[in-house]
Amino acid sequence: MSSERRAAATDAAYATHLTHRAALETSRAMHSSDRKATEMDALRRHHRFLRDERERPDSSYEAQVARKYYDSLYKEFAIANLKHYRTRGIALRWRTEDEVVDGIGQFTCANQRCEWHAEPTIRTKLETYEVPFAYEEPGEEGTPVRKQALVKRITCVAPHLIPL
C-alpha cells in the first residue's frame, strides 16, 4: 500500500470517527432530558431542613421519600460546613445514623472541615453552642419562605468565629 493510499485511508477513518462522535454527542444531548429521576433527585427537590408537623402531607412519591429521609435523621446536633463563614455562608445539616453511632458532631467537632471532625486521637476542648439559624426554603407555589430555628452545635473553633 502506497503512502498516499495509507494517508487517504487514515483521513477517511478519522472523518468517520468525527461523524460518529458528533452523532453520539447529539444523541446524548437529546436523551439527557429523558433520564429517569432517582430518589436523590426527589430528595433535592423536596428536602426541608425543618418540617412543620402541622403541614399537610403531600401524597406524591417524591414527597414521601423526602419525608421518610427527614424522619430518619437525628435532630439533636447539627453538622456544619463553615467554608464560607467570613461571607456569612454557613451550611447546616442533621446527623445521620452512622454519625450518631460514631459520635461525630457530639463528641467531636461538628465542622466538616475541621481536623477534629473525625474521631480525634488527642482530645481537644469542645464547646456546645445553641445558635440561631435563619434560612429560606421554597414554599407553596415556589415562593420562598423564611424559616428560623435554634440549632445545637458542638465545635472547637467557635471562639475564633465570634468577634469579641
C-alpha atoms as one frame of an Amber mdcrd trajectory, in Angstrom:
protein
   0.000   0.000   0.000   1.453   3.328  -1.006   1.871   6.148   1.465  -0.760
   8.219  -0.370  -3.340   5.446  -0.065  -2.445   4.933   3.602  -2.878   8.670
   4.276  -6.212   8.689   2.445  -7.400   5.668   4.447  -6.309   7.336   7.699
  -8.108  10.542   6.742 -11.257   8.597   5.877 -11.109   6.689   9.169 -10.652
   9.930  11.106 -13.542  11.580   9.241 -15.733   8.571  10.068 -14.659   8.842
  13.714 -15.629  12.532  13.808 -19.002  11.762  12.234 -19.735   9.037  14.786
 -18.598  11.251  17.665 -20.889  14.082  16.539 -23.806  11.651  16.263 -23.082
  10.322  19.766 -22.982  13.827  21.263 -26.257  14.718  19.542 -27.850  11.530
  20.833 -26.640  12.193  24.384 -27.979  15.745  24.276 -31.374  14.548  23.067
 -31.644  11.796  25.676 -30.244  13.701  28.644 -33.722  15.057  29.379 -35.119
  11.506  29.195 -33.007  10.466  32.198 -35.018   8.703  34.872 -35.422  10.632
  38.110 -33.735   8.964  41.071 -34.625   9.130  44.750 -31.700  11.531  45.200
 -33.337  13.871  42.677 -36.554  13.651  44.705 -34.641  14.491  47.892 -33.034
  17.509  46.260 -36.440  18.844  45.207 -38.430  18.098  48.373 -35.937  18.134
  51.261 -36.552  20.637  54.058 -34.147  21.389  56.927 -37.135  21.824  59.244
 -40.605  20.438  58.731 -43.731  21.628  60.455 -45.717  18.754  61.947 -48.910
  20.648  61.089 -48.136  20.882  57.390 -50.487  18.926  55.221 -48.884  15.762
  53.893 -48.061  15.636  50.207 -49.096  12.303  48.758 -46.617  12.274  45.864
 -43.983   9.561  45.923 -41.142  12.108  45.852 -42.522  13.977  48.876 -42.934
  10.694  50.764 -39.289   9.771  50.041 -38.121  13.162  51.332 -40.310  12.879
  54.437 -39.043   9.359  55.188 -35.440  10.561  54.902 -36.177  13.545  57.167
 -37.739  11.244  59.774 -34.619   9.033  59.754 -32.294  11.918  60.700 -31.194
  12.682  64.257 -32.021  16.293  65.014 -30.280  16.880  68.330 -26.988  18.248
  66.948 -26.206  19.723  63.529 -23.167  19.185  61.330 -21.827  22.387  59.750
 -19.749  23.383  56.764 -18.067  26.658  57.700 -16.092  27.045  54.476 -17.673
  30.434  53.709 -18.248  31.730  57.248 -16.493  35.039  56.521 -19.197  35.889
  53.970 -21.942  34.627  56.302 -22.372  31.438  54.283 -22.870  28.540  56.681
 -24.391  25.230  55.662 -26.044  23.014  58.288 -27.464  19.519  58.106 -28.729
  16.980  60.614 -26.656  13.941  61.568 -27.206  10.529  60.017 -27.459   7.279
  61.976 -23.840   6.354  61.191 -22.633   9.716  62.529 -24.680   9.269  65.711
 -23.217   5.786  66.263 -19.678   7.109  65.672 -20.299  10.121  67.953 -19.456
  12.585  65.195 -20.834  16.027  65.924 -21.462  15.166  69.584 -18.079  14.004
  70.880 -16.091  15.555  68.023 -16.144  18.949  66.317 -19.244  19.366  64.143
 -17.390  21.391  61.498 -16.922  19.089  58.489 -13.653  20.765  57.502 -12.080
  20.622  60.981  -9.228  18.222  61.698 -11.144  17.165  64.842 -14.341  16.294
  62.899 -13.478  12.593  62.710 -12.606  10.706  65.884  -9.634  12.645  67.302
  -6.508  10.945  68.584  -5.928  13.743  71.089  -8.989  15.191  72.801  -9.497
  18.866  72.168 -11.737  21.181  74.167 -15.199  21.236  72.645 -17.867  23.846
  73.315 -21.620  23.447  72.863 -23.464  26.355  71.288 -27.131  26.852  70.570
 -27.159  29.250  67.651 -29.983  30.875  65.689 -30.115  29.675  62.108 -32.227
  31.578  59.569 -32.677  30.435  56.001 -35.143  30.334  53.103 -36.882  27.295
  51.643 -39.188  27.095  48.660 -42.785  27.236  49.807 -46.039  26.567  48.049
 -46.252  27.964  44.520 -42.452  28.330  44.584 -42.428  31.450  46.768 -39.563
  31.464  49.276 -40.490  31.013  52.931 -38.137  32.366  55.594 -37.569  29.964
  58.493 -35.636  30.255  61.712 -34.534  27.703  64.297 -32.210  27.318  67.265
 -29.656  24.650  66.409 -27.203  22.948  68.775 -23.622  22.619  67.545 -20.500
  21.334  69.182 -17.318  22.906  67.911 -13.713  23.548  68.795 -13.305  26.710
  66.682 -16.387  28.725  67.639 -14.473  31.107  69.956 -12.452  32.180  66.897
 -15.606  32.846  64.870 -17.354  35.034  67.422 -15.962  38.590  67.369 -15.007
  39.860  70.816
